[in-house]
Short mmCIF file of C-alpha atoms (C1' of nucleotides) in Angstrom, two decimals:
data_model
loop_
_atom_site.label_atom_id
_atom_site.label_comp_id
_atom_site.label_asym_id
_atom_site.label_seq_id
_atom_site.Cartn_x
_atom_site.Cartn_y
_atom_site.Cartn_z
CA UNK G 1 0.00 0.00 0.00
CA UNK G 2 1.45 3.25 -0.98
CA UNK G 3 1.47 6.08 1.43
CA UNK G 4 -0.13 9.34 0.55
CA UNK G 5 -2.72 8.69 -2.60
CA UNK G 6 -5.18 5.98 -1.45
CA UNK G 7 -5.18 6.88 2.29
CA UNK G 8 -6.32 10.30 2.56
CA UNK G 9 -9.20 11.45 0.67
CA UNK G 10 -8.70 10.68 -3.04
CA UNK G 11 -11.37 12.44 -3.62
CA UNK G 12 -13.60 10.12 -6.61
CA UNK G 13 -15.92 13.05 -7.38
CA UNK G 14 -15.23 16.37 -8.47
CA UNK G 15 -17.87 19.28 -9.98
CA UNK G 16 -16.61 18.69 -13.56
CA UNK G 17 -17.02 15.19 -13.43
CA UNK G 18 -20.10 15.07 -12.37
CA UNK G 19 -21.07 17.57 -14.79
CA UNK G 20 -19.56 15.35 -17.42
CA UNK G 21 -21.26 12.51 -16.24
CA UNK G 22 -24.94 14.70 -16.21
CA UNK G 23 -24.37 15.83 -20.32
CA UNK G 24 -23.84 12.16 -21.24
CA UNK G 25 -26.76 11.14 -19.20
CA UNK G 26 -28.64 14.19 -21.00
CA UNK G 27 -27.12 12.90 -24.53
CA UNK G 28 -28.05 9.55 -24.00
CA UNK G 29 -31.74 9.59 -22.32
CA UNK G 30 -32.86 13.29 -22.40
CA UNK G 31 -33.25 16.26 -19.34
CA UNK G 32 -35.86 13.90 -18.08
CA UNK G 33 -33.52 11.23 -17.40
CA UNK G 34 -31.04 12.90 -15.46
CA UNK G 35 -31.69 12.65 -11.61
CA UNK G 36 -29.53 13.35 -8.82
CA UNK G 37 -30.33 9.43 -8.18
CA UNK G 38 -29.56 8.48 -11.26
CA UNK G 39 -26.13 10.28 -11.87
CA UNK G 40 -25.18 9.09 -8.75
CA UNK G 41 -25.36 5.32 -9.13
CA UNK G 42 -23.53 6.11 -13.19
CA UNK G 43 -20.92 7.09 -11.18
CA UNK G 44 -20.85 4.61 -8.41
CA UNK G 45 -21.86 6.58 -5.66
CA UNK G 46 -24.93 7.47 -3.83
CA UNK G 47 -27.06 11.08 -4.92
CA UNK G 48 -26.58 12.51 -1.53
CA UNK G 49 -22.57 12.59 -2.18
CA UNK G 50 -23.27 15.37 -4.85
CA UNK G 51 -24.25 17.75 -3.25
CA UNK G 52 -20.69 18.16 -1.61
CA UNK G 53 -19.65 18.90 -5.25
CA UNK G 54 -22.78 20.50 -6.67
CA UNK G 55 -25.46 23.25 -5.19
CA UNK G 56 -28.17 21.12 -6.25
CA UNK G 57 -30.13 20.28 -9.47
CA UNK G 58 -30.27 23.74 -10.55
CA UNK G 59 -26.51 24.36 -10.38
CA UNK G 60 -26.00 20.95 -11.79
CA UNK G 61 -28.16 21.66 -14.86
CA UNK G 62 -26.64 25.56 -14.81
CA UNK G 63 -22.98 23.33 -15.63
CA UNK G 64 -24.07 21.31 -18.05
CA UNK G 65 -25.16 24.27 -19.91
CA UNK G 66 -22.01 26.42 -19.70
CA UNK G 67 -19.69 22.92 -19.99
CA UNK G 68 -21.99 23.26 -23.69
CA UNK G 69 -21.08 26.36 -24.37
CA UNK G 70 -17.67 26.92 -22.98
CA UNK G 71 -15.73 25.83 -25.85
CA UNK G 72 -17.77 28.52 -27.70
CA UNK G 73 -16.40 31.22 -25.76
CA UNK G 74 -12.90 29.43 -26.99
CA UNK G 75 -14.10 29.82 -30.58
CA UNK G 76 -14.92 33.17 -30.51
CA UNK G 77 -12.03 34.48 -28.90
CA UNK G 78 -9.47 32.82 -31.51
CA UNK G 79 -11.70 34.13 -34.31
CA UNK G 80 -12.03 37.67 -32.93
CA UNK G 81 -9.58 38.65 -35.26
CA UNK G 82 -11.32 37.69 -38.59
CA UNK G 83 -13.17 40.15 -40.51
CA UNK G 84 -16.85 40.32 -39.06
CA UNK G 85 -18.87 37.69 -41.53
CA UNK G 86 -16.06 35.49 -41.26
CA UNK G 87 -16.15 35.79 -37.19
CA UNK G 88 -20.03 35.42 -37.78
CA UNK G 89 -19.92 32.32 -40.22
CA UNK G 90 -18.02 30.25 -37.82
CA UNK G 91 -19.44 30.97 -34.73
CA UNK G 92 -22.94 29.72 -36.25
CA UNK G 93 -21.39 26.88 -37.53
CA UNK G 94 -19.80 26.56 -34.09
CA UNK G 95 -22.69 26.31 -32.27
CA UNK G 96 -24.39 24.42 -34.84
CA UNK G 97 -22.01 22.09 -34.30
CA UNK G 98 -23.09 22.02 -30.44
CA UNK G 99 -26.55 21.60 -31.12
CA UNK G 100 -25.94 18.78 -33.50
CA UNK G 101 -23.51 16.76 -31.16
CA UNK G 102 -26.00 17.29 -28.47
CA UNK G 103 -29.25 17.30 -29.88
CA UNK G 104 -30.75 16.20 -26.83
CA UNK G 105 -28.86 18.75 -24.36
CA UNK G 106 -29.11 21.67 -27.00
CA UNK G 107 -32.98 22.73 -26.02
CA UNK G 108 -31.59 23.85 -22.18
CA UNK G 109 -29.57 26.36 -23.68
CA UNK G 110 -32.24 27.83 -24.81
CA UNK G 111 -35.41 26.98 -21.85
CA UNK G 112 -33.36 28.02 -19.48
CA UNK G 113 -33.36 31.29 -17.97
CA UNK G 114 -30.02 33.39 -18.52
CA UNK G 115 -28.79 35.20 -15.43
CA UNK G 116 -29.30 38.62 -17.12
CA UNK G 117 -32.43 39.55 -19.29
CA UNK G 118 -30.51 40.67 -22.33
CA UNK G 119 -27.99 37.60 -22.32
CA UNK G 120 -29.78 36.28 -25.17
CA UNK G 121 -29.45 32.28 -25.76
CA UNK G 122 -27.62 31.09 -27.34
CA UNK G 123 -24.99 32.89 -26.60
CA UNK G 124 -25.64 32.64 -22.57
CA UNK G 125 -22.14 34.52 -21.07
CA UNK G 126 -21.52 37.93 -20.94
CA UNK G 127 -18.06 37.16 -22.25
CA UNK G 128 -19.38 35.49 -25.69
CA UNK G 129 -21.76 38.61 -26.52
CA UNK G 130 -18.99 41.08 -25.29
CA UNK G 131 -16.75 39.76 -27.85
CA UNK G 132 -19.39 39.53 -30.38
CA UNK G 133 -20.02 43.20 -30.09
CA UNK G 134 -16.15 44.30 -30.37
CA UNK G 135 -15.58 42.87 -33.50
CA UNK G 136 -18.74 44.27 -34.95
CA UNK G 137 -17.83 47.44 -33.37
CA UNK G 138 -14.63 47.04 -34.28
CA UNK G 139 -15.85 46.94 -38.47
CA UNK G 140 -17.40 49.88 -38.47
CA UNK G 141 -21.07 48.96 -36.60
CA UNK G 142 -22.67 51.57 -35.32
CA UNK G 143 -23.95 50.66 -31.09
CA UNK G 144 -26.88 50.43 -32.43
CA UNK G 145 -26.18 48.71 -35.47
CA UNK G 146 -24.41 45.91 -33.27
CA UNK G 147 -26.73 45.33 -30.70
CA UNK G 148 -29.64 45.01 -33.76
CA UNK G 149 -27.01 42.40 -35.61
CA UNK G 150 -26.42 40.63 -31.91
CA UNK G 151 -30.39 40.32 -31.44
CA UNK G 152 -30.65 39.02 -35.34
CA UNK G 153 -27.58 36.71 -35.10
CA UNK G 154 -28.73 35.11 -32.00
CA UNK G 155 -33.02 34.77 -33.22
CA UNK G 156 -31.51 33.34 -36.73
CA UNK G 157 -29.65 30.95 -34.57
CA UNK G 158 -32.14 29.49 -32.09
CA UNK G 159 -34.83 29.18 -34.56
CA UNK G 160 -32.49 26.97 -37.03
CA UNK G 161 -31.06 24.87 -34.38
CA UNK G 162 -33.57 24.45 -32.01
CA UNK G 163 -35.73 22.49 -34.90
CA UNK G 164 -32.26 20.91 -36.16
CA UNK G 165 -31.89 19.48 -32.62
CA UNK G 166 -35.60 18.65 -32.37
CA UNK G 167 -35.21 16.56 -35.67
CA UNK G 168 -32.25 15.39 -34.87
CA UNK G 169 -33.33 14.43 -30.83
CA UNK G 170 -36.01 12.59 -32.18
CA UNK G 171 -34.00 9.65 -33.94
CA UNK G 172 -31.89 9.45 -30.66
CA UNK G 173 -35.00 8.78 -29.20
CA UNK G 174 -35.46 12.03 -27.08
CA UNK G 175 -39.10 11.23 -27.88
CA UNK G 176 -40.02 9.03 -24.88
CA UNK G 177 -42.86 6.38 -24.97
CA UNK G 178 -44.89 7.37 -28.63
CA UNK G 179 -47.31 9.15 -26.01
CA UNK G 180 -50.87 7.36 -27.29
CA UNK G 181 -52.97 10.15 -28.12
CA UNK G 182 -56.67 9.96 -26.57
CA UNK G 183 -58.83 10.22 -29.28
CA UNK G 184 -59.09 6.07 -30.80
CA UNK G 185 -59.22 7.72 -33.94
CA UNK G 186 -55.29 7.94 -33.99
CA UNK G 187 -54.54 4.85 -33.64
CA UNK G 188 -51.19 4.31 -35.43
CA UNK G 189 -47.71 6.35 -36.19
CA UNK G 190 -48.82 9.12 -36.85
CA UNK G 191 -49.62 8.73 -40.54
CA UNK G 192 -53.24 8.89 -39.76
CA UNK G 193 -55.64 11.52 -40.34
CA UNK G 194 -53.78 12.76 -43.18
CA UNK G 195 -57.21 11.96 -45.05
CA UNK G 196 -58.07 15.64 -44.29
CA UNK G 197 -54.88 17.30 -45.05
CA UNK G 198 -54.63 16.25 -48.99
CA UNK G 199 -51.53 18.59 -49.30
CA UNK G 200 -49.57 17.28 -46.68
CA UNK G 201 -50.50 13.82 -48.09
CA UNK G 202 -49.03 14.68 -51.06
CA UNK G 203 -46.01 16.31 -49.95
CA UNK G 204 -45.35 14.52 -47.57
CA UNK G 205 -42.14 13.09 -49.05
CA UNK G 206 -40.66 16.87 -49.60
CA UNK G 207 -41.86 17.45 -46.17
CA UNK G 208 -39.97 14.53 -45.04
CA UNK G 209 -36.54 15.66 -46.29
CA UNK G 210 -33.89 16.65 -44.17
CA UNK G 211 -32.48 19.88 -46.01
CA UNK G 212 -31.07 21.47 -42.38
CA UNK G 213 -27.81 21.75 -43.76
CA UNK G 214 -28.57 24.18 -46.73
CA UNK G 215 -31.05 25.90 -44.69
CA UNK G 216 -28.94 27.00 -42.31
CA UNK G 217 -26.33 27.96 -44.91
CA UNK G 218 -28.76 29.93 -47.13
CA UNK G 219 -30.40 31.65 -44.05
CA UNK G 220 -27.02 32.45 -42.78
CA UNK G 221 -25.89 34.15 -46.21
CA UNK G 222 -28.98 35.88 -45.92
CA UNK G 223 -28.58 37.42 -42.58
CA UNK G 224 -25.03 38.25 -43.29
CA UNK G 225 -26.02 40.27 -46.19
CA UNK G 226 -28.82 42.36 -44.71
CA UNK G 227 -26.32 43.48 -42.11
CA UNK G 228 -24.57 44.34 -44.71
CA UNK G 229 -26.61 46.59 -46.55
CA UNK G 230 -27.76 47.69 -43.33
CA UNK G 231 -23.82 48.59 -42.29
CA UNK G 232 -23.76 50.82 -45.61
CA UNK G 233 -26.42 52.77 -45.38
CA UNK Z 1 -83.37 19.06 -3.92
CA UNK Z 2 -84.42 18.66 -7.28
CA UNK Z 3 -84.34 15.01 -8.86
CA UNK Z 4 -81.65 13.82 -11.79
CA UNK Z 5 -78.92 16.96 -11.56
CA UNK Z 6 -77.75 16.79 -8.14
CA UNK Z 7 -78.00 13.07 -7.30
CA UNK Z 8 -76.64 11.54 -10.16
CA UNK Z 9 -72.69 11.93 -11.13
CA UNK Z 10 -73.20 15.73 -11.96
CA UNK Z 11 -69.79 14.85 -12.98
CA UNK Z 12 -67.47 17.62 -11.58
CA UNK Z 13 -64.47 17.25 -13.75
CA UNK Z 14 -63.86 17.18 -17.50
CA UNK Z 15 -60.97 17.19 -19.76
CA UNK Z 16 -61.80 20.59 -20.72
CA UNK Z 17 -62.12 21.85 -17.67
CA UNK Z 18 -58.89 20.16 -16.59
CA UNK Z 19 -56.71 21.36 -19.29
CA UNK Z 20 -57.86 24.82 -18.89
CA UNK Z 21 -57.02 24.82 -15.22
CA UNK Z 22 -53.26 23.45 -16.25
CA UNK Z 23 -53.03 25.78 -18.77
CA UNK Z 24 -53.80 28.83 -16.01
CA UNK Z 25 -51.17 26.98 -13.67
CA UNK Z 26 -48.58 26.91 -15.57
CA UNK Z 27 -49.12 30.63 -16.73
CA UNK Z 28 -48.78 31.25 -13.64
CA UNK Z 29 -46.32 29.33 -11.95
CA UNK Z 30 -44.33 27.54 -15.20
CA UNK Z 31 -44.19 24.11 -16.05
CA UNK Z 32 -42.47 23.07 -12.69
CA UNK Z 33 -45.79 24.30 -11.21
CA UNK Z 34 -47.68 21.89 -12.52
CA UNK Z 35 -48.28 18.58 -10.66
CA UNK Z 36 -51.03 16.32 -10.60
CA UNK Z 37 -51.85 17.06 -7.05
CA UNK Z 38 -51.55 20.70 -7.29
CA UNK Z 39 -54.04 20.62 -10.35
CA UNK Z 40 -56.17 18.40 -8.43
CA UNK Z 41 -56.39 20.59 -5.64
CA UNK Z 42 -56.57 23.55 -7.62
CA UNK Z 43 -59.83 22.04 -8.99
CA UNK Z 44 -60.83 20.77 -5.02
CA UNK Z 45 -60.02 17.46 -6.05
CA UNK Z 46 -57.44 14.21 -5.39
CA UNK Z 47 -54.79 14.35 -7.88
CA UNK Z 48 -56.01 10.52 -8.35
CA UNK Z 49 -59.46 12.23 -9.88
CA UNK Z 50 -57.76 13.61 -13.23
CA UNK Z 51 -56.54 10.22 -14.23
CA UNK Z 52 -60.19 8.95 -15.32
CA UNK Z 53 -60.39 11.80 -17.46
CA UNK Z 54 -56.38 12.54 -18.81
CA UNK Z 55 -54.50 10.19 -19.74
CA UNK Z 56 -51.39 10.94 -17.67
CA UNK Z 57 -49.35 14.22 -17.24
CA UNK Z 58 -47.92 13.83 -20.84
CA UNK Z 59 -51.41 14.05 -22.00
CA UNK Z 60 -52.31 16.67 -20.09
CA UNK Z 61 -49.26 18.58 -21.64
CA UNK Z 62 -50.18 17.21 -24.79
CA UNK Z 63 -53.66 18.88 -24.41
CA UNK Z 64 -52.58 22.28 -22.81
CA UNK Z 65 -50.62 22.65 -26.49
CA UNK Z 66 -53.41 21.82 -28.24
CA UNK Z 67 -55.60 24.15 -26.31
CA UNK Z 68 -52.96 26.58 -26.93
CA UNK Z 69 -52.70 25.64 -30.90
CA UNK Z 70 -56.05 25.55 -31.21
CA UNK Z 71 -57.31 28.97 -31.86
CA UNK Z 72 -54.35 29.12 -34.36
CA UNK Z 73 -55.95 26.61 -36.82
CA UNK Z 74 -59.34 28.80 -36.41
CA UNK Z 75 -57.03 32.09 -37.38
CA UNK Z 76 -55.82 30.45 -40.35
CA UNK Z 77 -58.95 28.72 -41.63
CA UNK Z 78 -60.58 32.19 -41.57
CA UNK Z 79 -57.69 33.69 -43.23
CA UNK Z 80 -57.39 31.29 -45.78
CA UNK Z 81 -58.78 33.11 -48.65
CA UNK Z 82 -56.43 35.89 -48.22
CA UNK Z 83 -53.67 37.13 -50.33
CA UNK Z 84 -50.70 35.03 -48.89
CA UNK Z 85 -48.55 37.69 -47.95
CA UNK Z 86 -51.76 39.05 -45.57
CA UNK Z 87 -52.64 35.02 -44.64
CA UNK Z 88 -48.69 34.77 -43.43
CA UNK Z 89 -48.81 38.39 -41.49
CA UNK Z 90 -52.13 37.73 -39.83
CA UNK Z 91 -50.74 33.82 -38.84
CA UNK Z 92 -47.63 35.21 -37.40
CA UNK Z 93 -49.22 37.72 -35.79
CA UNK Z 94 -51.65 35.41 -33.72
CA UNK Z 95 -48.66 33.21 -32.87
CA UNK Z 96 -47.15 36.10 -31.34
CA UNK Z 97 -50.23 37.18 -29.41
CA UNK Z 98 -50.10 33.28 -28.05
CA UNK Z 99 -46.67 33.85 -27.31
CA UNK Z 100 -47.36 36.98 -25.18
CA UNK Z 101 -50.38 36.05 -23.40
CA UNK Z 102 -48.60 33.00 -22.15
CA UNK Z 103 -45.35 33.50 -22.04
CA UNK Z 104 -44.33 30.49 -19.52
CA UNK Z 105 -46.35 28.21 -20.82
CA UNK Z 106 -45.22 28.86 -24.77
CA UNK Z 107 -41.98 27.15 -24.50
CA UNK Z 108 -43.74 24.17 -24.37
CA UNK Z 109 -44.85 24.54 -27.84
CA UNK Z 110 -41.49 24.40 -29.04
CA UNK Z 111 -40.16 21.94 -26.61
CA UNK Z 112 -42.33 18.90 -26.71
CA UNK Z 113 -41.49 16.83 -29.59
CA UNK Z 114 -44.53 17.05 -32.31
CA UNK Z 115 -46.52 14.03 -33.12
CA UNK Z 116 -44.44 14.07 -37.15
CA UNK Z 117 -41.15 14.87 -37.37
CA UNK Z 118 -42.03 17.16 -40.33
CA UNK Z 119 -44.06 18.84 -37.76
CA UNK Z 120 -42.45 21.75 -37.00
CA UNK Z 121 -42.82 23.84 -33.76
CA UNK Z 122 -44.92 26.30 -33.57
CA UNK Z 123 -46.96 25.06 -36.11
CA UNK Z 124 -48.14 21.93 -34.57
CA UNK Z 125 -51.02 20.16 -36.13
CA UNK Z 126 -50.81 18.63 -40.07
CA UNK Z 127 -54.58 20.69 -40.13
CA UNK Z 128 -52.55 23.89 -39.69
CA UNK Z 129 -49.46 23.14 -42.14
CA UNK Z 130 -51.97 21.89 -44.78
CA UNK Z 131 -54.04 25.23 -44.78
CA UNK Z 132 -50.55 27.22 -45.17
CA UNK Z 133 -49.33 24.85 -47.74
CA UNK Z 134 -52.38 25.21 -49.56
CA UNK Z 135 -52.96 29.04 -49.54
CA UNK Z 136 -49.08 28.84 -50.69
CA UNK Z 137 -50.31 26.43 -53.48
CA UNK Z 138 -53.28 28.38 -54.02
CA UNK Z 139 -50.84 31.79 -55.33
CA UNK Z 140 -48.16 30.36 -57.54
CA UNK Z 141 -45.62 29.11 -55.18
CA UNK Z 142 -44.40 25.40 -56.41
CA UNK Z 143 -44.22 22.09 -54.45
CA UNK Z 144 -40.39 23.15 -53.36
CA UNK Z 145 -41.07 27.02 -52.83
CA UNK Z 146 -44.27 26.31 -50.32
CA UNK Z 147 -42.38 23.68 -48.12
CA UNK Z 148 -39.32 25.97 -48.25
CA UNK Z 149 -41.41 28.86 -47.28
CA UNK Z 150 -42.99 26.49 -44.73
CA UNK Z 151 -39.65 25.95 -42.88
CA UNK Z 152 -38.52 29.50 -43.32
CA UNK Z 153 -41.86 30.86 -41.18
CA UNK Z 154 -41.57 28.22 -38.57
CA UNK Z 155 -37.93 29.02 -38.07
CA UNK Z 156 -38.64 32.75 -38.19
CA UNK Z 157 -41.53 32.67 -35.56
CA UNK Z 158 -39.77 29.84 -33.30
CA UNK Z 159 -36.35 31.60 -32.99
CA UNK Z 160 -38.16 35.18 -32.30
CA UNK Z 161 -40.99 34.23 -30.25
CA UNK Z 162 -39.17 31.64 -27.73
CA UNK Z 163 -36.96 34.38 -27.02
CA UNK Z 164 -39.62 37.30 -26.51
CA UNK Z 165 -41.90 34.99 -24.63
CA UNK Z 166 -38.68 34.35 -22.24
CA UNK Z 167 -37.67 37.90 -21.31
CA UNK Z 168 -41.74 38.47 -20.82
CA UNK Z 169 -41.66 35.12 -18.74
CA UNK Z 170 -38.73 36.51 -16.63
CA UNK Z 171 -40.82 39.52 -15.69
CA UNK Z 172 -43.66 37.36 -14.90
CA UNK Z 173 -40.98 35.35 -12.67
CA UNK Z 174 -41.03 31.99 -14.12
CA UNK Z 175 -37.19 32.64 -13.08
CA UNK Z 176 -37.67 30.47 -9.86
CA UNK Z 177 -35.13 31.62 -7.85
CA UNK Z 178 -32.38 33.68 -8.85
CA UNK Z 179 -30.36 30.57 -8.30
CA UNK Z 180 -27.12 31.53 -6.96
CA UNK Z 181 -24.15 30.67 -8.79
CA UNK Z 182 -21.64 28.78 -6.88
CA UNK Z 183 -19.04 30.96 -7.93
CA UNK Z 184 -18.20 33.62 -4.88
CA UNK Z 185 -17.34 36.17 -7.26
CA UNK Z 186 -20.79 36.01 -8.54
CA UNK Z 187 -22.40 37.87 -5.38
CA UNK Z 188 -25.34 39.90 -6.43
CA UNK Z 189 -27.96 40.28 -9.15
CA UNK Z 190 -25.89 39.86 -12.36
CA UNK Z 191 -24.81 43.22 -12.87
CA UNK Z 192 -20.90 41.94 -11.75
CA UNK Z 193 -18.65 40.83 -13.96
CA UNK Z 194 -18.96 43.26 -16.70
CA UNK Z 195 -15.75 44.15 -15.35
CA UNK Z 196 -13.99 41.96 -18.24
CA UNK Z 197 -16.73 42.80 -20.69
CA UNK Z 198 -16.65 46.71 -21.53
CA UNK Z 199 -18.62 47.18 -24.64
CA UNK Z 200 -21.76 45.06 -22.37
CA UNK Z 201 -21.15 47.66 -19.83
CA UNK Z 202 -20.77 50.44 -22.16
CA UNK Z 203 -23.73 49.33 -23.93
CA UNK Z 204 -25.76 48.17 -21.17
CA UNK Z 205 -29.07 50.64 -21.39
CA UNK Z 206 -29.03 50.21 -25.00
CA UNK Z 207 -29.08 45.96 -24.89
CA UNK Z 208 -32.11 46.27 -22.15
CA UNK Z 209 -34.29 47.84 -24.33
CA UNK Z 210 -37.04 46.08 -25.39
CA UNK Z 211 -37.70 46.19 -29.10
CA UNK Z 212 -38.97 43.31 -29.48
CA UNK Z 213 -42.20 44.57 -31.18
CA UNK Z 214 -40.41 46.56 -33.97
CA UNK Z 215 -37.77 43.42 -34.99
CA UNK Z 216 -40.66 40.92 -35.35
CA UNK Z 217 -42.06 43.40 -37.52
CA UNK Z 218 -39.32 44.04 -39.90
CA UNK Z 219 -38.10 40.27 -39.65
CA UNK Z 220 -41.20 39.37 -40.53
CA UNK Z 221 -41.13 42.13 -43.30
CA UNK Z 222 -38.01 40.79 -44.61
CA UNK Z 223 -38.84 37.17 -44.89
CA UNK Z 224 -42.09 38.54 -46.33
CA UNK Z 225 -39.41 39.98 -49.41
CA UNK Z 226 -37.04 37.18 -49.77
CA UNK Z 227 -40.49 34.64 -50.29
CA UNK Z 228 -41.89 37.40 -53.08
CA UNK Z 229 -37.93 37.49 -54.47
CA UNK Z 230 -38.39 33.76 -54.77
CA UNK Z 231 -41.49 33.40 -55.73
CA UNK Z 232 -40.88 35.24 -58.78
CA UNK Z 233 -38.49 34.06 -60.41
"C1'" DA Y 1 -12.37 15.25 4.27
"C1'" DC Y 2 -15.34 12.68 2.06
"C1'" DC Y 3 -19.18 9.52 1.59
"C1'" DT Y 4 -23.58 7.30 3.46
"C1'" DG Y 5 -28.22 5.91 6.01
"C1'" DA Y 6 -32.12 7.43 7.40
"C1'" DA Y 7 -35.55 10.63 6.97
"C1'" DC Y 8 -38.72 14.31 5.02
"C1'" DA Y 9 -41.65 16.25 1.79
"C1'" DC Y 10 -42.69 15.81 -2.42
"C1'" DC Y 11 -43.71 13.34 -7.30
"C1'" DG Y 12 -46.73 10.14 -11.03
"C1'" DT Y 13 -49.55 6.27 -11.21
"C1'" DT Y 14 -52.50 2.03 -10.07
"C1'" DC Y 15 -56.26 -0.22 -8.09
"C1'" DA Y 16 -59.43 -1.88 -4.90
"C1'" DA Y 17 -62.79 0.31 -2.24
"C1'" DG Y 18 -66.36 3.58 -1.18
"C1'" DT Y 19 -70.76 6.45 -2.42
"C1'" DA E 1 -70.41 6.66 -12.75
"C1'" DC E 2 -67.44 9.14 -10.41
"C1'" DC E 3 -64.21 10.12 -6.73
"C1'" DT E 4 -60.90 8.53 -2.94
"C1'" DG E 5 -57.41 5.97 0.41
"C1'" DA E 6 -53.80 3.43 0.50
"C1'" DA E 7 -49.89 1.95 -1.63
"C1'" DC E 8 -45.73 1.69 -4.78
"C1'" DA E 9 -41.75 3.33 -6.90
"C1'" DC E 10 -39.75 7.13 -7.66
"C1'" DC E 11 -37.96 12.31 -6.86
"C1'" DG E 12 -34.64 16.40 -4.49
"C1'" DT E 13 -32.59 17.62 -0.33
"C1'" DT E 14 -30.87 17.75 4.64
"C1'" DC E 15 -28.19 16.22 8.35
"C1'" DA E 16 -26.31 13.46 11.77
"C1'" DA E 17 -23.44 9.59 11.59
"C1'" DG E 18 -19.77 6.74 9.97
"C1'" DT E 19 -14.77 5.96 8.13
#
DNA sequence: ACCTGAACACCGTTCAAGT
DNA sequence: ACCTGAACACCGTTCAAGT
């Protein structure tokens, strides 16, 4: 037996292990899967031992979501330097990155409440939209003109990704038990009670089609051009 | 006493009645509000009560969407022989009022997965996408340019309304409580820190104003344009 | 210093029993 | 026919107790 190391302490748990441990339980079975219970016996220990490490669910939950978005904040400072659509091209691919690694995770970045009202997700630290607003500012933005881009930017962002993620949550199987509607007149998948919705019926094929990929370019391209013309005018 | 109405069942719960009492519970106190028991007692009740006439929480949530939803398909049905451009402003516009008169309880329209995958958030019933597909249809707009246009709105509204209805939901104080980082240096209400973030600090007044009125507006103006752009040609 | 057992106040849900 | 009591298997969280 050695001396020090397996006498004393040794502590087995630490916050960012645990918080580890809570986004792969959140990747693999969903926000609704992750109890203090739970997380505890994933990492061989019993719930009550977290709390040493971790304020509770809520701080828990509060780490998972900046442990997302942390490497974001690494992103953005290494691109600060680029010319503002560049800066703006990868940090939307950045976080669409995020969102499609963690489909499952990516919806509490956005549910859950920022710690200041104009922190919008999801870009959640103060950090990420400081830096966001000195390189705009930094180009030639106007205040105003870089708060209206941050508020655009981060909209354009959610919208796209949240429905990426929901798609993309879905075949993880996010979805939970098919949830058997009431009514006995669905009875199957889903496919039912498309007799009264003939265009749906028909389209349902283009409907069906996962296009996320161009979307989000093409609505990105977009975006960065109306702040464009917006910038030089 | 008179003879059949008080005697017999009289019955003192229904799933309408139910649902609508959810719905007021979570506009009030957020989805964490809502438990069976508290609805039960809410409606002077054991929680055990709801279950003949719900199915189980998830179809309770299930029908405090639709009852949500539901007045949307109405909107659009009426609308439906309207120039599109007016059909899509008028839609929009109704989401948003949903969005503002329940601002907790509208996340849930975007969070809980749809019964399709093609389903997307916050246009939730194949009714509802087949009347916008078809007044899409119904003015030139091709198989590919009305299921493009289709994912454009639902991206537009989701990404802009999810993050109005959450700065309106933080004033209503589905915030819980202000949940106190672990961090020391995090002491009061989230106006530290800006020490490391000067153009937040700078720009402070100007990112707490609430435009939120005039960008839906002009968004909505500007995906309005790019459709038209599209459209013809 | 770190983890645990026991306990408390909650959950959702089922089912036999009451009226 | 409708509601309820009791029960089960879960929660999050606290705190005195163990090592």
């Amino acid at each position: 037996m050695s001396r020090q190391t397996d006498r004393a302490a040794a502590p087995r748990l630490s916050r960012e292990g645990i918080i580890d441990a809570a986004l792969a339980l959140v990747d693999r079975s969903g926000p609704a899967g992750l109890s203090m219970r739970a997380l505890g016996s994933e990492l061989g220990v019993e719930a009550m031992s977290l709390y040493r490490h971790v304020h509770g669910k809520e701080d828990l939950l509060e780490g998972v979501v900046d442990a997302l978005t942390s490497e974001l904040t690494a992103v953005m400072e290494r691109e600060a330097d680029e010319h503002w659509q560049t800066f703006l091209q990868n940090v939307a691919h950045a976080v669409r990155d995020i969102a499609i690694s963690h489909p499952l995770a990516f919806p509490l970045i956005a549910t859950r409440h920022p710690a200041a009202p104009w922190l919008r997700p999801p870009l959640r630290s103060i950090e990420a939209v400081d830096i966001l607003l000195r390189v705009l500012l930094a180009h030639g933005f106007s205040d105003e003109q870089a708060v209206r881009a941050y508020r655009g930017f981060s909209s354009f962002l959610l919208g796209q990704l949240l429905l990426e993620a929901a798609v993309r949550g879905a075949d993880v199987g996010g979805a939970g038990p098919a949830s058997g509607n009431g009514d006995p007149s669905f009875s199957g998948e889903g496919d039912e009670s498309l007799d009264d919705a003939p265009e749906v019926r028909r389209l349902r094929a283009l409907l069906s089609e996962d296009h996320s990929k161009e979307e989000f370019e093409t609505a990105l391209e977009i975006l960065l051009d109306r702040l464009e013309t917006e910038l030089s005018q």
